[in-house]
XYZ file of C-alpha atoms in Angstrom:
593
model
C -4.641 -1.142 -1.859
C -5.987 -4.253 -0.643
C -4.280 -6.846 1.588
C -3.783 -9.671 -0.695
C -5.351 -11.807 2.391
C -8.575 -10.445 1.646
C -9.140 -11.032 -1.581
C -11.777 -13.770 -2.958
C -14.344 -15.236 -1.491
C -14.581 -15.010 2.240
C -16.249 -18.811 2.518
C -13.249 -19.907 0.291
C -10.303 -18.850 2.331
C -12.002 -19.337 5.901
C -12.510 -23.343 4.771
C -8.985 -23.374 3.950
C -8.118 -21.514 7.350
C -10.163 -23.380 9.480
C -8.683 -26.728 8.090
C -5.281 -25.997 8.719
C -5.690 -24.738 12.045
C -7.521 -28.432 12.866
C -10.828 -26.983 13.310
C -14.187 -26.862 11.206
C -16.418 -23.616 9.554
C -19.414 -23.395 8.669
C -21.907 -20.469 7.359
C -25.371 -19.610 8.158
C -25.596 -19.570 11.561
C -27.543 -16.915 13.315
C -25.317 -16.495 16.529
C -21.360 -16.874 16.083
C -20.446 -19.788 18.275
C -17.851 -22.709 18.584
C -18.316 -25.867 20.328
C -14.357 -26.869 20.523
C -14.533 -28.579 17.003
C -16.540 -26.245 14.178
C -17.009 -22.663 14.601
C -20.210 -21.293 13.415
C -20.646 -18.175 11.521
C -23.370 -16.076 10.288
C -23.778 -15.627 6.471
C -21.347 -12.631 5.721
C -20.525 -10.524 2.661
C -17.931 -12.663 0.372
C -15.769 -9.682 -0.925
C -16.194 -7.303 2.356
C -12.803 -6.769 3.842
C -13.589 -5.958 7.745
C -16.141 -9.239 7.447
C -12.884 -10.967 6.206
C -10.610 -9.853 8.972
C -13.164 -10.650 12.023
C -13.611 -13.969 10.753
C -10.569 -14.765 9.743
C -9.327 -13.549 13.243
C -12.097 -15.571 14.845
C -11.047 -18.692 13.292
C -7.334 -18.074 14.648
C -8.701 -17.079 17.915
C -10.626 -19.970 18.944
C -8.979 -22.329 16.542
C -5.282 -21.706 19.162
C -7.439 -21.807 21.844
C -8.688 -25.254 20.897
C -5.327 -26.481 20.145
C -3.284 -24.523 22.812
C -5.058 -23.672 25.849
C -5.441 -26.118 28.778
C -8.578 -25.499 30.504
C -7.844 -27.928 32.884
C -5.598 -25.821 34.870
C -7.632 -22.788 34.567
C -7.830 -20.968 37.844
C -11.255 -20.825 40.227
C -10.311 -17.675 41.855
C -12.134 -15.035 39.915
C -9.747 -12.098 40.235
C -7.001 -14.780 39.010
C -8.964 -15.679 35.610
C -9.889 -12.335 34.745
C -5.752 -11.859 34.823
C -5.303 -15.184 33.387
C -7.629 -14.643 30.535
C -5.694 -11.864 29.274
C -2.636 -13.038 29.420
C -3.825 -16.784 27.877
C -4.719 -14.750 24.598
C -1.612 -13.188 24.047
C 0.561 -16.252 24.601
C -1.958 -18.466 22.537
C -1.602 -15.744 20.059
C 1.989 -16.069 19.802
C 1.903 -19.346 19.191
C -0.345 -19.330 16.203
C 1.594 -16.518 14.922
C 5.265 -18.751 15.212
C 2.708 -21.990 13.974
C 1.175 -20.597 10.741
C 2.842 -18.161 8.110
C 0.496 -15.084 7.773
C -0.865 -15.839 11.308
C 0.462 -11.904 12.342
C -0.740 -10.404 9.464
C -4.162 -11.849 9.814
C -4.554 -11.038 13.897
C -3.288 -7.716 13.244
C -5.989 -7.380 10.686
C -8.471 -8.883 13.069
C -7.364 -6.321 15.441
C -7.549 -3.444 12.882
C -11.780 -4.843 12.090
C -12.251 -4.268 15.670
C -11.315 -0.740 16.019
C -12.210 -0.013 12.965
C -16.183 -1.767 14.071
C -15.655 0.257 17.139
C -15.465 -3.005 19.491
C -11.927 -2.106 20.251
C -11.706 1.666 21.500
C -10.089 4.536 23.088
C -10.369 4.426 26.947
C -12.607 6.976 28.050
C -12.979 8.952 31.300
C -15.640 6.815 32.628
C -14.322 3.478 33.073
C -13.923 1.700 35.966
C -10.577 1.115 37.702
C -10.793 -2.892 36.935
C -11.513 -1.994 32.939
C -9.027 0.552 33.342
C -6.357 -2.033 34.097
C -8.158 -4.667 31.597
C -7.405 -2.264 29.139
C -3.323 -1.471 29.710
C -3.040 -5.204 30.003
C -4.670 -6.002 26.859
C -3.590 -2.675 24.599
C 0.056 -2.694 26.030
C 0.999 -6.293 24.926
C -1.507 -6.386 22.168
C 1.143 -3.704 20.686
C 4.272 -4.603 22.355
C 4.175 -8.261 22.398
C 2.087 -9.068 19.138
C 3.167 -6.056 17.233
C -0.296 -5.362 16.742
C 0.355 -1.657 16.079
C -3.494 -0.103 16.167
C -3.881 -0.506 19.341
C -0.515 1.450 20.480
C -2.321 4.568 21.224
C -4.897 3.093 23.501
C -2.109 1.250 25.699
C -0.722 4.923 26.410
C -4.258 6.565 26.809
C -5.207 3.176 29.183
C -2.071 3.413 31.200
C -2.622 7.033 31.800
C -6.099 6.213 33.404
C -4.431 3.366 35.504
C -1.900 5.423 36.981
C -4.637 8.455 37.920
C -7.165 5.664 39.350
C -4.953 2.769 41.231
C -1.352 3.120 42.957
C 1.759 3.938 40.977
C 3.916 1.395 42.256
C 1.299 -1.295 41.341
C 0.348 -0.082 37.856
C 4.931 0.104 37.432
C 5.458 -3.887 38.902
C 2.287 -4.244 36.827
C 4.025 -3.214 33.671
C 7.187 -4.832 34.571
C 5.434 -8.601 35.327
C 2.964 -8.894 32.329
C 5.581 -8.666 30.152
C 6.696 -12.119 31.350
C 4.111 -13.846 29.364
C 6.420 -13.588 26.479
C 8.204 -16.878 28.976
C 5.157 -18.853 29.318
C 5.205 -22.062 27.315
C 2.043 -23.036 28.166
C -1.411 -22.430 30.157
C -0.419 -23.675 33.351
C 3.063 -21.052 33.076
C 0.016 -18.290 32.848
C -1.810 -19.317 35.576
C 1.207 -18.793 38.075
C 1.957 -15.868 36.327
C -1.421 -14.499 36.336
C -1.704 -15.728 40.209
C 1.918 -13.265 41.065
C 0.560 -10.442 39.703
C -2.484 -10.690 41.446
C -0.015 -11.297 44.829
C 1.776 -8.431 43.825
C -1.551 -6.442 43.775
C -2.525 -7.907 47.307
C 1.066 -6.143 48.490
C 0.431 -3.131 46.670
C -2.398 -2.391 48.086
C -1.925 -2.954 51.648
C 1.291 -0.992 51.163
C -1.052 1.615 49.999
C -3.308 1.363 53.156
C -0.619 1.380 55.693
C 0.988 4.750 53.814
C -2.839 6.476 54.501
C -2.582 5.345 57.945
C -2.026 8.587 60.342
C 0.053 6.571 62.902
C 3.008 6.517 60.001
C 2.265 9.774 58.475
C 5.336 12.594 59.554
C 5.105 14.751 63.312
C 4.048 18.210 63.261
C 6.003 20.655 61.744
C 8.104 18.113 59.521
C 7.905 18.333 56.144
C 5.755 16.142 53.735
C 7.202 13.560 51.573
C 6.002 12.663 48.798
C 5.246 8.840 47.879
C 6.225 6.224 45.536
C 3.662 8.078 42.622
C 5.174 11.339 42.877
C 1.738 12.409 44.713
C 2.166 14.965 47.867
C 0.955 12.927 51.235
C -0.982 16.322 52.055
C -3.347 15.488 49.415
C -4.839 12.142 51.342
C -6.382 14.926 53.682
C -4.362 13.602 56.351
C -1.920 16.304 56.891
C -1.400 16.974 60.080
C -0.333 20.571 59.900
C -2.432 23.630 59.465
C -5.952 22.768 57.900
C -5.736 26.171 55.966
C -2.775 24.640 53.889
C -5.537 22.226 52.493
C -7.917 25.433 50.996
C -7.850 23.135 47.700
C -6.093 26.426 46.247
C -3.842 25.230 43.190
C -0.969 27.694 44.427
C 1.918 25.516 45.624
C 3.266 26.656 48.999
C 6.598 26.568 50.003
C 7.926 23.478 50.969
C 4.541 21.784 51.290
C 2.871 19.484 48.825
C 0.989 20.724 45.271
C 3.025 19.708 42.638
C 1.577 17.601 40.036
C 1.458 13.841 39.847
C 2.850 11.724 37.196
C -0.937 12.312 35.716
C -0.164 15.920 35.392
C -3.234 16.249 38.356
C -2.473 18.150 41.200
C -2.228 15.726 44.266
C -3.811 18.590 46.807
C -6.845 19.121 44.754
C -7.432 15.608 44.003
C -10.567 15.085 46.385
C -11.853 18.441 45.075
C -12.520 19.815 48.464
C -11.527 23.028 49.969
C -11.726 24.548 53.437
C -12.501 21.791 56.255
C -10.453 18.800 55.971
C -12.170 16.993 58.230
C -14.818 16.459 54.850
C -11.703 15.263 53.130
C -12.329 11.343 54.522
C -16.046 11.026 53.789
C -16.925 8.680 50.978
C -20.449 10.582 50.176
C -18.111 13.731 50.152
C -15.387 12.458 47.247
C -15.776 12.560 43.428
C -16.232 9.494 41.592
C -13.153 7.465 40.312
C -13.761 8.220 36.762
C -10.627 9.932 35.005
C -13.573 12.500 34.517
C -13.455 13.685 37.887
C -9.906 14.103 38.011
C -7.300 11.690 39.603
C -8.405 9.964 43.167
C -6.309 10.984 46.223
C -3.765 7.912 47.478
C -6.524 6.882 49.994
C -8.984 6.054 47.090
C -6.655 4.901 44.666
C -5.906 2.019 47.458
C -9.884 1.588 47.824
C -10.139 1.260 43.965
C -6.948 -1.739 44.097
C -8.754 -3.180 47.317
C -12.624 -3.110 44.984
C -10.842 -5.173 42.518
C -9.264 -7.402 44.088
C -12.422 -8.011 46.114
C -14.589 -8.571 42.907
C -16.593 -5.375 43.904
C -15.266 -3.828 40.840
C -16.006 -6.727 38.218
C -15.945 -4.378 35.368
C -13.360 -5.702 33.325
C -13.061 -5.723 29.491
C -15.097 -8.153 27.374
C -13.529 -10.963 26.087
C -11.998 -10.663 22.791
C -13.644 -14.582 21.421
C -16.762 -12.519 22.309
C -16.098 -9.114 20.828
C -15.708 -11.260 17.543
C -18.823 -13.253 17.849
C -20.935 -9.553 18.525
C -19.210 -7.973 15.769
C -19.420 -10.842 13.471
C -23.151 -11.108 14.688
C -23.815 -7.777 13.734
C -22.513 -7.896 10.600
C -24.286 -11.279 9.637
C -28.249 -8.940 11.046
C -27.448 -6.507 8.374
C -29.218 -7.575 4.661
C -28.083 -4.473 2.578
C -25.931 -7.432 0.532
C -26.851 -10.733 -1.265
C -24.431 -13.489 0.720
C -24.274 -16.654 -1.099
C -24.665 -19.730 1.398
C -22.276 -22.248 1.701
C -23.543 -25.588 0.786
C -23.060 -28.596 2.576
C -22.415 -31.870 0.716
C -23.018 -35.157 0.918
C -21.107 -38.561 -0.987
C -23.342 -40.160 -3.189
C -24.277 -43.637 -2.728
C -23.844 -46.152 -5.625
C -26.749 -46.835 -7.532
C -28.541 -49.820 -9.637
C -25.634 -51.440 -11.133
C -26.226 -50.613 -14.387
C -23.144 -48.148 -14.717
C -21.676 -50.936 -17.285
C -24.420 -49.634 -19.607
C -23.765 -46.239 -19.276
C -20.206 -46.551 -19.481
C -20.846 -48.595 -22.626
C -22.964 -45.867 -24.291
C -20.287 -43.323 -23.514
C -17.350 -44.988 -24.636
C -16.625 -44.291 -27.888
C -16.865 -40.336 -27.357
C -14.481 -41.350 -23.995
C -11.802 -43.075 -26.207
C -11.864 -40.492 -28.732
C -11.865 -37.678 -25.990
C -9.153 -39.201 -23.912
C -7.016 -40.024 -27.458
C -6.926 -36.276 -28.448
C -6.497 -34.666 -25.052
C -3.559 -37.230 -24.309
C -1.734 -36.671 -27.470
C -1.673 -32.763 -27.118
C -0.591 -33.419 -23.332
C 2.119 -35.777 -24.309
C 3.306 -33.537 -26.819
C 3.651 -30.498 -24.689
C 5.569 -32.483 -21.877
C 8.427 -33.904 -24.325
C 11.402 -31.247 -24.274
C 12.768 -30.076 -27.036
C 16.210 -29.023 -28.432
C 17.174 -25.416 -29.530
C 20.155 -23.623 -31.155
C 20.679 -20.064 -30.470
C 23.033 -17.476 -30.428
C 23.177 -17.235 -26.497
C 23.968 -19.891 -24.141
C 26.334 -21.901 -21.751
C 26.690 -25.194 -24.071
C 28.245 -25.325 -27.217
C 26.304 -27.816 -29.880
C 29.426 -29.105 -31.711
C 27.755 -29.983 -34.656
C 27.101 -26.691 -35.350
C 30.405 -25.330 -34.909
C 30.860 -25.183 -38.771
C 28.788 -21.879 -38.707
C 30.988 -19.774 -37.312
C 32.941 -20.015 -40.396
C 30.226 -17.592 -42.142
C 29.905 -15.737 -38.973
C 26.658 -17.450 -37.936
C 26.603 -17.099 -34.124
C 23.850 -19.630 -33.588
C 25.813 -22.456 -32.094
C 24.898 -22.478 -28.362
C 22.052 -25.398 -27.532
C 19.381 -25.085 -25.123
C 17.054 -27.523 -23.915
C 13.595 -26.656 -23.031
C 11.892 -28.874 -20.470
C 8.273 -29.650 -21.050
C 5.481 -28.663 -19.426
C 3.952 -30.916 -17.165
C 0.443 -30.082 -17.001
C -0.741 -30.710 -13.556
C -4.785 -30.006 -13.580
C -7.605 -30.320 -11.024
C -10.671 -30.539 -12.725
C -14.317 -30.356 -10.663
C -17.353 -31.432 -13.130
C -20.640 -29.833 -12.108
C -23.704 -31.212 -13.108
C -27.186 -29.361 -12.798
C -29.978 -31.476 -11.911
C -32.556 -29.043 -11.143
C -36.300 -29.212 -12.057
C -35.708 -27.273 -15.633
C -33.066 -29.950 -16.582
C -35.832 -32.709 -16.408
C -35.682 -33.962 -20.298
C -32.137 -33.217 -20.447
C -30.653 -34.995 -17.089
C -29.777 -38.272 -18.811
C -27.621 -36.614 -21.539
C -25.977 -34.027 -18.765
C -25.060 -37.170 -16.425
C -23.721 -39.221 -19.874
C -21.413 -35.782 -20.773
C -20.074 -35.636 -17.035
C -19.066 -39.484 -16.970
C -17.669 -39.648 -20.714
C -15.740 -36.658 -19.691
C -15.219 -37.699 -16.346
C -13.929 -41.332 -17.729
C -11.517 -39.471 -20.282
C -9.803 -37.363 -17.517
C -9.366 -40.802 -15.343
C -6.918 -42.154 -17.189
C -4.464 -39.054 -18.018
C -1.337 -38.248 -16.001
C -1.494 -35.702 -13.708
C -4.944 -34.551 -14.151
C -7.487 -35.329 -10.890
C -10.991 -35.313 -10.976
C -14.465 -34.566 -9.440
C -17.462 -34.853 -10.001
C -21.244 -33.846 -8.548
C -24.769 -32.707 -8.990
C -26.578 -29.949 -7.262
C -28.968 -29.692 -6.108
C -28.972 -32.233 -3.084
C -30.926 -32.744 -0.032
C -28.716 -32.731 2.731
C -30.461 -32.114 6.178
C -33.074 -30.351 4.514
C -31.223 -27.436 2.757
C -30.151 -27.796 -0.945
C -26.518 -28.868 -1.370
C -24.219 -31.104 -3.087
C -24.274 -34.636 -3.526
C -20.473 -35.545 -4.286
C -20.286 -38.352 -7.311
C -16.828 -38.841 -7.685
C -13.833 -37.671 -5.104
C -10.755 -36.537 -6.071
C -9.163 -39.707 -4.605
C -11.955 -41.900 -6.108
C -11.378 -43.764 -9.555
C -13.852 -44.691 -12.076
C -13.845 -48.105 -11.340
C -14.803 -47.248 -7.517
C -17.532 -44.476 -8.304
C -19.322 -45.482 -11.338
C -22.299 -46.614 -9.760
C -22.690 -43.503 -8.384
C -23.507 -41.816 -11.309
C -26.911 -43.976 -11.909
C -30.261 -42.824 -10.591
C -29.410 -38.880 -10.776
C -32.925 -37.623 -11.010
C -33.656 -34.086 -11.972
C -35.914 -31.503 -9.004
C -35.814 -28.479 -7.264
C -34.287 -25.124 -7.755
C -30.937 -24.032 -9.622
C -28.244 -22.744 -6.680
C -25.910 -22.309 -9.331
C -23.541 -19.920 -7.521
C -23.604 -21.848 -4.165
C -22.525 -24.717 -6.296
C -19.975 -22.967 -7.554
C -18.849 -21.938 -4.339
C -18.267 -25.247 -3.088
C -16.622 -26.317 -6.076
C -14.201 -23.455 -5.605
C -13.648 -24.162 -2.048
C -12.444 -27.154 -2.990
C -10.584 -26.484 -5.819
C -8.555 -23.478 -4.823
C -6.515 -25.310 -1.728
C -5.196 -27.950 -4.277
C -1.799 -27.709 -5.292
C -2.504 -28.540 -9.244
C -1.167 -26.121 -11.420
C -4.259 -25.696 -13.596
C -7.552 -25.610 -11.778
C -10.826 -25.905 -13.767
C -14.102 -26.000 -13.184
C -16.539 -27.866 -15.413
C -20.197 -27.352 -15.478
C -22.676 -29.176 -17.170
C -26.464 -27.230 -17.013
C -29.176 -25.407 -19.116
C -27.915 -21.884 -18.072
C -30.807 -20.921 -15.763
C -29.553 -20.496 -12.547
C -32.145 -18.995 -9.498
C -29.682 -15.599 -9.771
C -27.846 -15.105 -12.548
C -26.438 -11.868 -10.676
C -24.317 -14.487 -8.241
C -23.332 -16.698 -10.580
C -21.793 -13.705 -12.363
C -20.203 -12.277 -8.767
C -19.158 -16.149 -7.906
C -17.224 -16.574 -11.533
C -15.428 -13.096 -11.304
C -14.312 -14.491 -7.533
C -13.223 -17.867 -8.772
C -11.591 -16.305 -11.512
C -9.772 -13.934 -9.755
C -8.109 -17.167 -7.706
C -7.007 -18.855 -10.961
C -10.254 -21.244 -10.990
C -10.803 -21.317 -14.836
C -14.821 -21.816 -15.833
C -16.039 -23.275 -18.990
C -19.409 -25.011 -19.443
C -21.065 -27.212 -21.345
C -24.896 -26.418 -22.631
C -27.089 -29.060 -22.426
C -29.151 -28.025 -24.910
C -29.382 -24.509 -24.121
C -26.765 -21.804 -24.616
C -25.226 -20.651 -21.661
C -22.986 -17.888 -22.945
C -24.957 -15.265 -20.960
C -23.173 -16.446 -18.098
C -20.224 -18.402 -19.408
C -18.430 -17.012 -22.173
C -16.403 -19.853 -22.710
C -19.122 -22.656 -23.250
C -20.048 -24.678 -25.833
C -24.176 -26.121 -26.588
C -24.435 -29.870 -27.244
C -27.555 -31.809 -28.169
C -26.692 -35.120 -28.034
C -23.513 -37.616 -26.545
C -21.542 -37.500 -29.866
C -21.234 -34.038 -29.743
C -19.418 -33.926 -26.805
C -15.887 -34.730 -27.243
C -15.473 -32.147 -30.040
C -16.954 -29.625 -28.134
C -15.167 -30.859 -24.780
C -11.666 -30.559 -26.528
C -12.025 -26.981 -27.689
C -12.188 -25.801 -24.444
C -10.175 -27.737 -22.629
C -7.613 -27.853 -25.038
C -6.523 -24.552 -24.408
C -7.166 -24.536 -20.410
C -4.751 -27.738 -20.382
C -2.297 -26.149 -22.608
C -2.169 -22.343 -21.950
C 1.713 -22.852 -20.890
C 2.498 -24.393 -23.778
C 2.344 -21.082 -25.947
């Protein structure tokens, strides 16, 4: 079943994201980037769920980093970032999840597209020590702290790989002191916690050293002890006692080291030498520190804490703003699906002045329009007075039916229906609406006009397409906070050219029409009904639909019911009100049934 969050159009919802997390989107970018302000995304597949998730993730991501994280106090010492970074995206994480309802169902999901993509993974044998810890840190409070439950198996798989490849009493503080970021109320709080783990490391790991050195390591003939990780002190080839107990041989001996470690390796065999322990110490002699080669004796696990901390092992995990952007980035290369751009737009300036003329020729099919819409509104929104046989209030002039066993004397009063609408008016002005433009425009302002004056309706209105920084767009006419009286100059001078984006026009309308809180949300479009791809403007109505966005159109003298059922073919200005109120009649009042 699918998430409800990833329904509709992709473009739609990441708009409406992006703007309530105080940041910007926009589409059709090669490379996914931010600069602090808009993030920039590649054209992506509208209806494709894991495209959904990564960029809705991405716009959480960067959008609480933006908002959240002080870079200011952000640490210089490298092996102190890498920790801080880490931690910085879990807190900043938890804040956007506490700030914004649905915040930890969309981050989970954005955690869920990057395993499922591959970009999040299971931690194999050959990783580093450094991406080894990366990994716990990251996995582990991913899960525990963020609830993000996909990644609950790699925490256990990456703390596995920690414990065979660095100290056991550092990866156990380790686990105890990340945790803490669940207290940090803001970047500097990370920092300093970032900075004590990577002091606690420091300890660990000269801790680590001094155990390896012979001068503390037991007299002859004592017994071993085993260390803090469970791992017999034989097994650092150090053993002072007879070399042939060191023959690599997997059989415990009494009393002496070959138990297993915590990683279920067998501390004696770790270096995987046998025979001569004096090889046992020679760096071209020991196995790598992969988990592939079995678990590192104490002595390297201390080298691999000291090559971290060092920045000789650098290798952590990449960043997950930049897993996004390669994902994302890979998605946007592949072309096995039509994306429809998002336009940008662009206010219209006023015109010539002559909008008094216009307005003059369209005012008679205004009045008449606005007349016959208002009365049906006004009718709907009076309430009315019922008697039934059910209810809590007794209508006492009816009592006298109870006399003949009528049991209709209760009274109910049904409210009206206020009829709250949004209504966006398209208007095509492409080349093939050349000898039609003037009666298109003169339909959008008569109906435009009519809608003005009627309670709780808002309009908009614009043409497509538009030059706006040399890409077709949308020039906006009308605002929804505009009135006539401020934006009727605007709508002189349209001027027919260029190509028909129909279903990026559509797209924009819907972006802005879906966020409004109007009950009734209907989009309006005035054209010829030959759009560059009719295939889109099919896929874009179905979308819009889907979100409540109710299409009807009006032919400028052309039929459009190939793409919208619910249109109606005019061929000249007094036509229009008739053939306005039959549609709209029944978008406005579909409560009132």
């Amino acid at each position: 079943m699918t998430h409800a969050l990833l329904k509709g159009a992709l473009p739609i919802y990441a708009r409406m994201l992006a703007e309530s997390c105080g940041v910007q989107v926009e589409f059709g970018h090669a490379i996914p980037e931010t600069d602090g302000i808009t993030i920039f995304l590649p054209d992506l597949p509208v209806d494709d769920p894991t495209s959904k998730a990564l960029a809705f993730g991405m716009i959480m991501h960067e959008a609480g980093h933006v908002t959240e994280t002080a870079f200011s106090v952000w640490p210089s010492n490298p092996v102190v970032d890498d920790m801080a970074n880490r931690l910085e995206d879990i807190r900043m994480e938890g804040c956007q999840i506490r700030k914004y309802p649905g915040g930890r169902q969309r981050l989970s999901m954005m955690v869920d597209g990057l395993v499922s993509t591959g970009y999040f993974g299971s931690p194999s044998g050959e990783m580093t020590p450094n991406e080894a810890m990366a990994a716990f840190v990251l996995y582990r409070l991913r899960a525990n702290v963020l609830g993000q439950k996909a990644v609950a198996q790699y925490a256990d798989i990456a703390e596995e790989q920690c414990r065979k490849l660095l100290p056991e009493p550092a990866v156990t503080r380790l686990d105890v002191l990340m945790n803490e970021v669940i207290s940090c109320r803001n970047t500097a709080d990370v920092v300093t916690l970032a900075t004590e783990i990577v002091k606690m490391l420091e300890e660990e790991q000269k801790k680590a050293e001094e155990e390896q050195n012979p001068s503390n390591q037991p007299e002859q003939g004592q017994p071993d002890q085993q260390d803090q990780s469970g791992s017999a002190s034989g097994g650092a080839g150090n053993q002072q006692g007879d070399p042939s107990q060191q023959s690599g041989s997997n059989q415990p001996q009494q009393g002496q080291p070959g138990k297993q470690d915590q990683s279920g390796s067998a501390a004696g065999n770790a270096t995987g030498q046998q025979g001569d322990p004096s090889t046992q110490n020679d760096p071209t002699q020991q196995q790598g520190a992969g988990a592939g080669s079995g678990a590192p004796d104490p002595t390297k696990k201390a080298e691999n804490l000291k090559n971290i901390l060092s920045g000789q092992d650098n290798k952590g995990m990449v960043d997950v703003g930049d897993l996004l952007k390669e994902a994302l980035g890979q998605i946007g290369k592949q072309r096995h699906y039509e994306s429809i751009k998002f336009p940008k737009s662009v206010k219209a300036t006023k015109g010539d002045g002559h909008a008094s003329e216009m307005l003059a020729r369209v005012s008679a099919e205004t009045r008449a329009l606005r007349r016959r819409l208002s009365n049906e509104m006004e009718a709907v929104a009076q309430s009315h007075r019922r008697i039934g046989r059910t209810g809590t209030r007794l209508a006492t002039n009816r009592l006298y039916r109870l006399e003949t066993l009528n049991p209709r004397v209760f009274e109910r009063v049904e409210q009206g229906i206020a009829v709250n609408t949004a209504v966006t008016i398209l208007i095509d002005a492409s080349g093939s609406m050349s000898s039609r433009i003037a009666l298109a425009v003169d339909a959008a302002l008569g109906l435009y006009a009519a809608l003005d004056k009627l309670y709780g309706v808002s309009a908009a209105v614009a043409t497509f397409p538009a030059n706006v920084d040399g890409h077709e767009g949308v020039k906006v006419l009308a605002d929804f906070n505009d009135t006539l009286r401020t934006c009727a100059d605007c709508f002189t001078g349209v001027s027919a050219a260029g190509g028909t984006p129909m279903a990026e026009a559509m797209l924009w309308a819907g972006s802005n029409l879906v966020p409004r809180k109007e009950e009734r949300k209907i989009l309006f479009i005035c054209t010829d009904g030959e759009p560059n791809n009719g295939e889109r403007v099919k896929q874009m109505k179905q979308m819009l639909e889907e979100e409540g966005v109710e299409i009807m159109c009006l032919g400028i003298g052309h039929d459009a019911h190939d793409y919208f059922p619910d249109s109606r073919t005019i061929h000249s200005i007094t036509e229009m009100p008739h053939a306005v109120f039959q549609m709209m009649q029944r978008k406005l009042l579909r409560h009132a049934a």
